[in-house]
Amino acid sequence: MHSYYARANTVFFTAVYSLAAVGVFYALLKVSKPFKGELIRFDNATVDEIMSDRYDRFVFPLISLNLAYDLRGDWDYNTRSLYAYIVVSFDGDHEQHDMIMWDKIIMSKEDAVFNKTIENRYILFNDDRSIFGKEVTISFRYQIQPTVGFQRDFVFPNEQKVLIPDRKSQ
């Protein structure tokens, strides 16, 4: 080596490449880690009311259900946050509709336990009225957002099905 600058440059970038290799190795290990979240209760899904706009063009079903989960098992030193959410899905006239009904951002391990009866946080907006008379599927999902590594998604196999009544039957 010809100078102190060249030597310092070599040492510095060798350390940076080593840290990058360790980071990639760690991220690959986290991808293979199994999910440990626990869905305790996910039942009693009911359609409480079907609202519409003033001109009766758009419909907004209000759904409630019991939800209890414990996601503390997925919290470790690398977890920045967890994103828990409920998706309502149904087959429309031409395509599959997926709408988020409720969500929660979990920023600490203590907040990763939940046990309540929930209702829509967001309006289930459907502008083509194809939701009437259809059976919707409600599923609970969550994402692990790490400080270092890849974001991972998990869908619990437990699903609730509820029938949205036809407008004529109300």
CSV table of C-alpha atoms in Angstrom, one decimal:
chain,number,residue,atom,x,y,z
A,1,MET,CA,0.0,0.0,0.0
A,2,HIS,CA,1.2,3.4,-0.8
A,3,SER,CA,-0.3,5.7,1.8
A,4,TYR,CA,-2.3,5.8,5.0
A,5,TYR,CA,-5.3,6.9,3.0
A,6,ALA,CA,-5.2,3.8,0.9
A,7,ARG,CA,-4.8,1.6,3.9
A,8,ALA,CA,-7.7,3.3,5.8
A,9,ASN,CA,-9.9,3.0,2.7
A,10,THR,CA,-9.2,-0.7,2.4
A,11,VAL,CA,-10.0,-1.3,6.1
A,12,PHE,CA,-13.1,0.8,6.1
A,13,PHE,CA,-14.7,-0.8,3.0
A,14,THR,CA,-13.7,-4.3,4.1
A,15,ALA,CA,-15.7,-3.6,7.3
A,16,VAL,CA,-18.6,-2.2,5.4
A,17,TYR,CA,-18.8,-5.3,3.1
A,18,SER,CA,-18.6,-7.6,6.1
A,19,LEU,CA,-21.5,-5.8,7.8
A,20,ALA,CA,-23.5,-6.0,4.6
A,21,ALA,CA,-22.8,-9.7,4.3
A,22,VAL,CA,-23.9,-10.2,8.0
A,23,GLY,CA,-27.1,-8.1,7.3
A,24,VAL,CA,-28.0,-10.2,4.3
A,25,PHE,CA,-27.4,-13.5,6.2
A,26,TYR,CA,-29.5,-12.2,9.1
A,27,ALA,CA,-32.3,-11.2,6.7
A,28,LEU,CA,-32.3,-14.6,5.1
A,29,LEU,CA,-32.5,-16.3,8.6
A,30,LYS,CA,-35.5,-14.1,9.5
A,31,VAL,CA,-37.4,-15.2,6.4
A,32,SER,CA,-37.3,-18.8,7.4
A,33,LYS,CA,-38.4,-18.1,11.0
A,34,PRO,CA,-42.0,-19.6,11.6
A,35,PHE,CA,-44.9,-17.3,12.7
A,36,LYS,CA,-45.8,-17.6,16.3
A,37,GLY,CA,-48.9,-15.4,16.5
A,38,GLU,CA,-52.0,-16.9,18.0
A,39,LEU,CA,-55.6,-16.2,17.0
A,40,ILE,CA,-57.6,-16.9,20.2
A,41,ARG,CA,-61.1,-15.9,19.1
A,42,PHE,CA,-62.4,-15.0,15.7
A,43,ASP,CA,-66.2,-15.6,15.6
A,44,ASN,CA,-69.7,-14.2,15.6
A,45,ALA,CA,-69.5,-12.2,12.4
A,46,THR,CA,-72.8,-10.4,11.8
A,47,VAL,CA,-74.1,-7.8,9.4
A,48,ASP,CA,-75.5,-5.1,11.8
A,49,GLU,CA,-76.8,-2.7,9.2
A,50,ILE,CA,-76.6,-1.8,5.5
A,51,MET,CA,-76.3,1.9,5.0
A,52,SER,CA,-76.5,3.7,1.6
A,53,ASP,CA,-76.0,7.2,0.3
A,54,ARG,CA,-78.7,9.7,-0.2
A,55,TYR,CA,-79.5,8.5,-3.7
A,56,ASP,CA,-79.3,4.8,-2.8
A,57,ARG,CA,-76.5,4.3,-5.4
A,58,PHE,CA,-73.7,3.1,-3.0
A,59,VAL,CA,-74.0,0.7,-0.2
A,60,PHE,CA,-71.9,0.3,3.0
A,61,PRO,CA,-72.5,-2.9,5.0
A,62,LEU,CA,-71.6,-2.6,8.8
A,63,ILE,CA,-70.1,-5.8,10.1
A,64,SER,CA,-69.2,-6.7,13.7
A,65,LEU,CA,-67.3,-9.7,15.1
A,66,ASN,CA,-65.4,-10.9,18.1
A,67,LEU,CA,-61.6,-10.8,17.8
A,68,ALA,CA,-58.9,-11.9,20.3
A,69,TYR,CA,-55.3,-12.4,19.4
A,70,ASP,CA,-51.8,-12.7,21.0
A,71,LEU,CA,-49.0,-11.7,18.6
A,72,ARG,CA,-46.3,-11.3,21.4
A,73,GLY,CA,-44.6,-14.5,20.1
A,74,ASP,CA,-43.6,-12.7,16.9
A,75,TRP,CA,-42.1,-9.7,18.7
A,76,ASP,CA,-38.3,-9.8,19.1
A,77,TYR,CA,-35.4,-7.3,19.2
A,78,ASN,CA,-35.6,-6.7,15.4
A,79,THR,CA,-39.3,-6.0,15.2
A,80,ARG,CA,-40.2,-2.4,14.5
A,81,SER,CA,-44.0,-2.9,14.3
A,82,LEU,CA,-46.7,-5.3,13.6
A,83,TYR,CA,-49.7,-4.4,11.3
A,84,ALA,CA,-52.8,-6.4,12.1
A,85,TYR,CA,-55.8,-6.1,9.8
A,86,ILE,CA,-59.1,-7.8,8.8
A,87,VAL,CA,-60.0,-8.3,5.1
A,88,VAL,CA,-63.5,-8.7,3.7
A,89,SER,CA,-63.5,-10.6,0.4
A,90,PHE,CA,-66.2,-11.5,-2.1
A,91,ASP,CA,-66.6,-12.4,-5.7
A,92,GLY,CA,-68.2,-9.5,-7.7
A,93,ASP,CA,-69.8,-9.7,-11.0
A,94,HIS,CA,-66.5,-9.5,-12.8
A,95,GLU,CA,-63.6,-9.7,-10.3
A,96,GLN,CA,-62.6,-10.5,-6.7
A,97,HIS,CA,-63.1,-7.7,-4.2
A,98,ASP,CA,-60.8,-7.3,-1.2
A,99,MET,CA,-61.5,-4.5,1.3
A,100,ILE,CA,-59.8,-3.7,4.6
A,101,MET,CA,-62.5,-3.5,7.3
A,102,TRP,CA,-60.3,-2.9,10.4
A,103,ASP,CA,-56.6,-2.4,11.2
A,104,LYS,CA,-54.2,-1.7,14.0
A,105,ILE,CA,-50.6,-0.8,14.1
A,106,ILE,CA,-48.8,-2.4,17.0
A,107,MET,CA,-45.7,-0.5,18.1
A,108,SER,CA,-44.8,-2.4,21.3
A,109,LYS,CA,-44.9,-6.0,22.7
A,110,GLU,CA,-47.4,-5.0,25.4
A,111,ASP,CA,-49.9,-3.8,22.7
A,112,ALA,CA,-49.7,-7.1,20.8
A,113,VAL,CA,-52.6,-8.6,22.9
A,114,PHE,CA,-56.2,-7.8,21.9
A,115,ASN,CA,-59.6,-9.0,23.0
A,116,LYS,CA,-62.7,-7.0,21.9
A,117,THR,CA,-65.8,-7.0,19.8
A,118,ILE,CA,-65.0,-4.8,16.7
A,119,GLU,CA,-66.9,-3.1,14.0
A,120,ASN,CA,-65.9,-1.5,10.7
A,121,ARG,CA,-63.2,1.1,11.1
A,122,TYR,CA,-63.4,1.8,7.4
A,123,ILE,CA,-66.4,2.0,5.1
A,124,LEU,CA,-66.8,-1.1,2.9
A,125,PHE,CA,-67.5,0.9,-0.2
A,126,ASN,CA,-69.1,-1.0,-3.1
A,127,ASP,CA,-70.2,1.1,-6.0
A,128,ASP,CA,-71.6,-1.7,-8.3
A,129,ARG,CA,-74.1,-3.1,-5.8
A,130,SER,CA,-72.9,-6.6,-6.5
A,131,ILE,CA,-72.4,-7.3,-2.8
A,132,PHE,CA,-76.1,-7.9,-2.2
A,133,GLY,CA,-77.0,-11.6,-1.7
A,134,LYS,CA,-73.3,-12.6,-1.7
A,135,GLU,CA,-71.5,-14.4,1.0
A,136,VAL,CA,-68.4,-12.5,2.1
A,137,THR,CA,-65.3,-14.1,3.6
A,138,ILE,CA,-63.6,-12.3,6.5
A,139,SER,CA,-60.0,-13.2,7.3
A,140,PHE,CA,-57.5,-12.0,9.9
A,141,ARG,CA,-54.0,-11.2,8.6
A,142,TYR,CA,-50.9,-9.5,10.0
A,143,GLN,CA,-47.5,-8.3,8.8
A,144,ILE,CA,-44.2,-8.2,10.7
A,145,GLN,CA,-42.2,-5.1,9.8
A,146,PRO,CA,-38.6,-5.6,11.0
A,147,THR,CA,-35.9,-3.0,11.6
A,148,VAL,CA,-33.6,-5.0,9.3
A,149,GLY,CA,-34.8,-7.5,6.8
A,150,PHE,CA,-37.9,-8.3,4.8
A,151,GLN,CA,-41.5,-7.6,5.7
A,152,ARG,CA,-43.4,-10.9,6.1
A,153,ASP,CA,-47.2,-11.5,5.8
A,154,PHE,CA,-49.3,-14.1,7.5
A,155,VAL,CA,-53.0,-15.1,6.9
A,156,PHE,CA,-54.6,-17.2,9.6
A,157,PRO,CA,-56.6,-20.1,8.2
A,158,ASN,CA,-59.6,-19.3,10.3
A,159,GLU,CA,-62.2,-17.5,8.2
A,160,GLN,CA,-65.7,-16.2,8.9
A,161,LYS,CA,-68.4,-16.2,6.3
A,162,VAL,CA,-71.4,-14.0,6.5
A,163,LEU,CA,-74.2,-13.4,4.0
A,164,ILE,CA,-75.0,-9.8,3.0
A,165,PRO,CA,-78.8,-9.8,2.7
A,166,ASP,CA,-80.5,-8.7,-0.5
A,167,ARG,CA,-81.9,-5.2,-0.3
A,168,LYS,CA,-85.5,-6.5,-0.9
A,169,SER,CA,-85.4,-8.6,2.2
A,170,GLN,CA,-84.9,-5.7,4.6
